PDB file of C-alpha atoms in Angstrom:
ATOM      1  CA  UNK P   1     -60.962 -71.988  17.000  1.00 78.00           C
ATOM      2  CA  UNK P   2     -62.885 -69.039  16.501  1.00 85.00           C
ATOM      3  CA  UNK P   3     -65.679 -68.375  14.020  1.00 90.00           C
ATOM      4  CA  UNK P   4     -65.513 -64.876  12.310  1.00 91.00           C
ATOM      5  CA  UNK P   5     -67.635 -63.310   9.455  1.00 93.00           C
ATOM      6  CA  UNK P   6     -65.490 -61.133   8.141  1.00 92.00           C
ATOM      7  CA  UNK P   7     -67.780 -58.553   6.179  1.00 93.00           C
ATOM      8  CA  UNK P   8     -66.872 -55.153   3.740  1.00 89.00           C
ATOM      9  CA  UNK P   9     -68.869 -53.550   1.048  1.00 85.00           C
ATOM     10  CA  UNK P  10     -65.250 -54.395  -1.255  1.00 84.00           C
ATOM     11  CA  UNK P  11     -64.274 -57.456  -2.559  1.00 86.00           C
ATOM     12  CA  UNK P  12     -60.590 -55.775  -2.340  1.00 84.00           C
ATOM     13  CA  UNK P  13     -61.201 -54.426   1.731  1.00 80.00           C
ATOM     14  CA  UNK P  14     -61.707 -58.191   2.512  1.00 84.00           C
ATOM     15  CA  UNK P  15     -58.962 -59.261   0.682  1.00 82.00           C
ATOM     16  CA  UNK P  16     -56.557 -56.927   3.283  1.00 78.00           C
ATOM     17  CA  UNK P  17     -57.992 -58.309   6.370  1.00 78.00           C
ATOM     18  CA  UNK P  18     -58.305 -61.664   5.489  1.00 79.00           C
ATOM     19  CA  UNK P  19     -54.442 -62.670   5.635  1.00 76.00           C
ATOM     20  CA  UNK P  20     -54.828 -62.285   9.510  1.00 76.00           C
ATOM     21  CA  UNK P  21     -57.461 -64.492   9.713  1.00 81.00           C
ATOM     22  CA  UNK P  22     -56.307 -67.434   7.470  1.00 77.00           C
ATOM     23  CA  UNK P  23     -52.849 -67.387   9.297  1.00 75.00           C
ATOM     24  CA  UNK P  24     -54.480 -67.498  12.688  1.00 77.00           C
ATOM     25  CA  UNK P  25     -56.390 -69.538  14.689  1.00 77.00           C
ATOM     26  CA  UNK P  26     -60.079 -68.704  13.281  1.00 85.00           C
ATOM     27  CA  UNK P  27     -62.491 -70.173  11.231  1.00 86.00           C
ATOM     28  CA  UNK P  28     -63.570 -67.550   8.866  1.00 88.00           C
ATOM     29  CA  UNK P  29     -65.678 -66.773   6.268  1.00 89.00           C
ATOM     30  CA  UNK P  30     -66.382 -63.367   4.258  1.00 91.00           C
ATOM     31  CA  UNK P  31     -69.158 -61.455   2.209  1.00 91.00           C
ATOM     32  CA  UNK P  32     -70.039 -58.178   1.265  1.00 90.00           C
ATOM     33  CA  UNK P  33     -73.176 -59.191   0.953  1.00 91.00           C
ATOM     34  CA  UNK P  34     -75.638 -58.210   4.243  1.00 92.00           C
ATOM     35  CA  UNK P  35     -78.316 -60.682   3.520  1.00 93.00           C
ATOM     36  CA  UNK P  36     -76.005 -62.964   3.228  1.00 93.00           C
ATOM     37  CA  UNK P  37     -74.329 -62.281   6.943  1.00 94.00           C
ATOM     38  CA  UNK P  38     -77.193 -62.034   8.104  1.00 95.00           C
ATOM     39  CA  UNK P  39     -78.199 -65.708   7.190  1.00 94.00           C
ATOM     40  CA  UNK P  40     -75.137 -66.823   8.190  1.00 92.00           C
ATOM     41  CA  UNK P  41     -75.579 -65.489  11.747  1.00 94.00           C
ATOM     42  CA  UNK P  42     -78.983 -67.127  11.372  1.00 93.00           C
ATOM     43  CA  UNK P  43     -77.869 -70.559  10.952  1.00 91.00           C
ATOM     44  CA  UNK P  44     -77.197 -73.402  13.304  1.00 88.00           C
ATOM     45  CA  UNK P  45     -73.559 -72.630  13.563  1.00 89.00           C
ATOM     46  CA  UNK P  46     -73.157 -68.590  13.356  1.00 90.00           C
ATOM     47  CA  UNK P  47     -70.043 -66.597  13.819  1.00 91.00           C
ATOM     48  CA  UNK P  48     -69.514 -65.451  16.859  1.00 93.00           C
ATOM     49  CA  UNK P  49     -68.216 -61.599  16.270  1.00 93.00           C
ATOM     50  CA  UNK P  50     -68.959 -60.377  13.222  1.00 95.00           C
ATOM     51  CA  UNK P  51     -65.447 -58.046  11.875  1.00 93.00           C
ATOM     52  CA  UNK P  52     -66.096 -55.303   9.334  1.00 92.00           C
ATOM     53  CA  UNK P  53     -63.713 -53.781   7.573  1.00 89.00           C
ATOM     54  CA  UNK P  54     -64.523 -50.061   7.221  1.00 84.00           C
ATOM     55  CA  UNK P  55     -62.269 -48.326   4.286  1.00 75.00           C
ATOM     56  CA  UNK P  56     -63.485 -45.520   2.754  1.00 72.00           C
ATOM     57  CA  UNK P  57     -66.878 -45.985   2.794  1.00 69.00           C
ATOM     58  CA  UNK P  58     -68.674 -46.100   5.817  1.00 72.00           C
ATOM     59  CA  UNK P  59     -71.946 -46.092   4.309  1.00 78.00           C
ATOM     60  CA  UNK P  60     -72.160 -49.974   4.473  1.00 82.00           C
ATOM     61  CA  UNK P  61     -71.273 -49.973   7.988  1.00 85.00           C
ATOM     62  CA  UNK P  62     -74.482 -47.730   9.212  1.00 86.00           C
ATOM     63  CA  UNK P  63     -76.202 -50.309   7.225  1.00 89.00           C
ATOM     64  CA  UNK P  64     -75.077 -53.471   8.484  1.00 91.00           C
ATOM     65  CA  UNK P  65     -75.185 -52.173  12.046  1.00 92.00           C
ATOM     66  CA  UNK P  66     -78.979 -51.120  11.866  1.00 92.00           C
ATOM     67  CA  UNK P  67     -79.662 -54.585  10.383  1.00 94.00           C
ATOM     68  CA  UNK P  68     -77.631 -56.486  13.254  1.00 94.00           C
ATOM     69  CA  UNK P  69     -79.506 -54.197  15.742  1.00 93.00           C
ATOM     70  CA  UNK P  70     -82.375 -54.386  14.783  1.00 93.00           C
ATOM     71  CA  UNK P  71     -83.085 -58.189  14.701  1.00 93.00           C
ATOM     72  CA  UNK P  72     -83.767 -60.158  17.687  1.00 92.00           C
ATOM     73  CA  UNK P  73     -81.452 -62.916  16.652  1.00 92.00           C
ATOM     74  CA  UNK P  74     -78.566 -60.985  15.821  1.00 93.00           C
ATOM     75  CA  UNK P  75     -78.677 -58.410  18.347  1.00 91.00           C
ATOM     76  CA  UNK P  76     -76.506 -58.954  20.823  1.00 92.00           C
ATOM     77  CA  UNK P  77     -73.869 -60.174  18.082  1.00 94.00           C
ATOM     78  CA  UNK P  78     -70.403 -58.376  18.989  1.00 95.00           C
ATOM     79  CA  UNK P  79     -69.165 -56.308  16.053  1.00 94.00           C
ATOM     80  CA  UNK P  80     -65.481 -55.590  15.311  1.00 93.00           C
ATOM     81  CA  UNK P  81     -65.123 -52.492  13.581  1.00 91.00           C
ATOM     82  CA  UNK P  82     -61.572 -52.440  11.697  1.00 90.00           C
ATOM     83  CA  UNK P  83     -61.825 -48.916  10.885  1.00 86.00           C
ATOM     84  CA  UNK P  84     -60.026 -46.836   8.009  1.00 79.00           C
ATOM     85  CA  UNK P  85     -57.779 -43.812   9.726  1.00 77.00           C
ATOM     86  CA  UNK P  86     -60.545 -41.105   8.943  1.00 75.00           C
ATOM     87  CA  UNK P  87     -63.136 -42.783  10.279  1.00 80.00           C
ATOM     88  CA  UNK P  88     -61.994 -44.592  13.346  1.00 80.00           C
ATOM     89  CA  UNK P  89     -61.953 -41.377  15.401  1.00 77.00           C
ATOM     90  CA  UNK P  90     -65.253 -40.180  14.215  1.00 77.00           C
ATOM     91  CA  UNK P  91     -66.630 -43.743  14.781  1.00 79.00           C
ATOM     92  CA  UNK P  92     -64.714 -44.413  18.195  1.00 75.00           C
ATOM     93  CA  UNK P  93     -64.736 -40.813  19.903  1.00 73.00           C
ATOM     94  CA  UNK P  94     -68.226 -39.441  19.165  1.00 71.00           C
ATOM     95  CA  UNK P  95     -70.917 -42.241  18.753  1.00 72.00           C
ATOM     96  CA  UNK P  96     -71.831 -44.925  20.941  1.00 80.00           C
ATOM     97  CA  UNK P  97     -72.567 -48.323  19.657  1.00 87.00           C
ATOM     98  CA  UNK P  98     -73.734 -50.904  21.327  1.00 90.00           C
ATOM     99  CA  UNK P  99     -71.986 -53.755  21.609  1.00 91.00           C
ATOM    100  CA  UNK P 100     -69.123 -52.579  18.868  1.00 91.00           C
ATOM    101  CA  UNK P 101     -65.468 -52.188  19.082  1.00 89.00           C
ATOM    102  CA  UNK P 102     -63.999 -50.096  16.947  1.00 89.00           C
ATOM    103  CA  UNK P 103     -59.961 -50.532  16.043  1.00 89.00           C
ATOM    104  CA  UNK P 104     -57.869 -48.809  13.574  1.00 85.00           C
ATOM    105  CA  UNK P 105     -56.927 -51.322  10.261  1.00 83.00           C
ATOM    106  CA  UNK P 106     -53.534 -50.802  11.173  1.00 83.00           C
ATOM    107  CA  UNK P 107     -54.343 -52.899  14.653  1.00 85.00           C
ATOM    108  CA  UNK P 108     -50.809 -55.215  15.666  1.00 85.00           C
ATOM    109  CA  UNK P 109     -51.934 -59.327  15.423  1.00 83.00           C
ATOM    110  CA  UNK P 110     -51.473 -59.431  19.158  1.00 87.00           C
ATOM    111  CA  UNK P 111     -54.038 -56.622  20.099  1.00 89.00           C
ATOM    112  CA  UNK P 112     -56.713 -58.008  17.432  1.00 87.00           C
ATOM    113  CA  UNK P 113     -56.156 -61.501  18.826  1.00 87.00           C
ATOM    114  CA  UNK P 114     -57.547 -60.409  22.346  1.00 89.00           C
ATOM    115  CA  UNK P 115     -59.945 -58.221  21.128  1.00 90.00           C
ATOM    116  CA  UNK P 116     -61.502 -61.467  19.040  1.00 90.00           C
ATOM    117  CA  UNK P 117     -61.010 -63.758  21.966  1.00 89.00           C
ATOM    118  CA  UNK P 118     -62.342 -61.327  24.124  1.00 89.00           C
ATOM    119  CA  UNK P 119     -65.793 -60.273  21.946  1.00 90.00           C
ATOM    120  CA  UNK P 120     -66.547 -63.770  21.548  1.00 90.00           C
ATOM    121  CA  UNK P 121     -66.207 -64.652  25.297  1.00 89.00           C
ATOM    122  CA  UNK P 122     -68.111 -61.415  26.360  1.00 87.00           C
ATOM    123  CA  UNK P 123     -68.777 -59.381  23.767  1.00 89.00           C
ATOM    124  CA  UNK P 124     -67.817 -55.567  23.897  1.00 87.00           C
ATOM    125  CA  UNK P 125     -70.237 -54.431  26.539  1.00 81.00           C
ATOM    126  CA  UNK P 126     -69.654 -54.337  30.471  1.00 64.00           C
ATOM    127  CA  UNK P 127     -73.037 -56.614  31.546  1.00 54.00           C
ATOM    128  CA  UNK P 128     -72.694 -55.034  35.077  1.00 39.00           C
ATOM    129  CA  UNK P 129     -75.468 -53.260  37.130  1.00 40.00           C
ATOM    130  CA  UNK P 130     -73.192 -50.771  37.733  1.00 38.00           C
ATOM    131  CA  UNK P 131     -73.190 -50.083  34.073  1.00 40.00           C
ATOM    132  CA  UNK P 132     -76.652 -50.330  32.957  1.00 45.00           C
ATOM    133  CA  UNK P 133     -76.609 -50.773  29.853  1.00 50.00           C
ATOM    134  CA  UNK P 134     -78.562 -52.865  27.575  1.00 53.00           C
ATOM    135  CA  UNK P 135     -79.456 -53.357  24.096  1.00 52.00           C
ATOM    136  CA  UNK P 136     -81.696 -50.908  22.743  1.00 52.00           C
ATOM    137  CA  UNK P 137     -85.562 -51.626  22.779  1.00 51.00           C
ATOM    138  CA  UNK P 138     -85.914 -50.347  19.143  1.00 51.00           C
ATOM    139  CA  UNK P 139     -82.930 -49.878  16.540  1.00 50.00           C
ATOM    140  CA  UNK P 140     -83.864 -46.259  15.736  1.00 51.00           C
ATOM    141  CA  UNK P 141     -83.453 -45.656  20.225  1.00 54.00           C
ATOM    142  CA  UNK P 142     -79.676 -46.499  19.659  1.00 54.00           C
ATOM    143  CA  UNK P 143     -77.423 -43.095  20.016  1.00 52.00           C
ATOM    144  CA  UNK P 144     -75.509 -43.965  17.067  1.00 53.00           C
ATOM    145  CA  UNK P 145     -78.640 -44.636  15.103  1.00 54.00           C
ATOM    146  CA  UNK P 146     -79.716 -41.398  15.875  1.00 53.00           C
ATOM    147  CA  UNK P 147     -76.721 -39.050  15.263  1.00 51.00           C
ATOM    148  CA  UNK P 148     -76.691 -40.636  11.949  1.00 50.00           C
ATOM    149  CA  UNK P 149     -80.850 -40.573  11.112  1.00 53.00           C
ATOM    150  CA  UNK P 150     -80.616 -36.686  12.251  1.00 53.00           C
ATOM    151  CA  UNK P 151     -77.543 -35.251  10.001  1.00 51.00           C
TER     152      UNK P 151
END
C-alpha cells in the first residue's frame, strides 16, 4: 500500500480526487493546509509522493512547491501534479520542475496507478549521469522558481 498526501487549496478539489484514492490500493490522507503537509512529510511515517490537485488556482501550487523545495527534508519528495486543463500545458510544456509530474485531472485509473507506483519507487527524475540533474542548491536556482519570481 501506498502512502499519498493528497493536497489542494479547496476543500471541494480534494473531494474529486479523493474517490481514486479510497477505492485503490493507497493509504491516503488530505489537507489544504501547507504547514500541515509539510509536518506530515516531517513525521516518522511520511507520504511518499505528495499529489496536488491543481483546479483553477494555481497560486497554491507555486507555493507548496517552493516550500517542498526548499527544505532539506522534503526536497527530494516526488510531487504529482493533477493539473486543471488550462494549466497542465502551461505547467507541463514550459517550466521545468524538479522532481514533479504533471498529469491532466482527467488522467484514466490505470495511467495514475503507474505514475504513483512509479514516483514512489523512483521519483520523477532520471538519477543517471547521463542526465545530470540534481536538486537545486537553493529554491530560488530552480527554473520554475524563476519564470514565476520574474513575471
Amino acid at each position: 500500500m501506498t502512502d499519498i498526501l493528497l493536497i489542494s487549496s479547496s476543500l471541494e478539489d480534494i473531494n474529486i480526487a479523493w474517490r481514486h484514492f479510497c477505492y485503490n490500493d493507497y493509504n491516503a490522507s488530505a489537507t489544504t493546509n501547507i504547514n500541515a503537509a509539510m509536518e506530515n512529510l516531517k513525521s516518522s511515517k511520511p507520504a511518499k509522493v505528495v499529489v496536488y490537485y491543481c483546479g483553477e488556482d494555481s497560486e497554491g501550487f507555486y507555493t507548496l512547491y517552493h516550500t517542498l523545495r526548499s527544505d532539506p527534508a522534503t526536497e527530494e519528495v516526488p510531487l504529482l501534479v493533477l493539473s486543471d486543463v488550462s494549466w497542465q500545458k502551461a505547467l507541463s510544456g514550459y517550466v521545468k520542475f524538479y522532481n514533479t509530474c504533471i498529469l491532466g485531472i482527467s488522467v484514466n485509473d490505470d495511467k495514475l496507478r503507474d505514475m504513483v507506483k512509479s514516483g514512489a519507487r523512483y521519483g520523477f527524475e532520471k538519477k543517471s549521469a547521463a542526465f545530470g540533474r540534481a536538486a537545486p542548491k537553493r529554491p530560488f536556482d530552480h527554473p520554475g522558481l524563476k519564470a514565476r519570481k520574474e513575471r
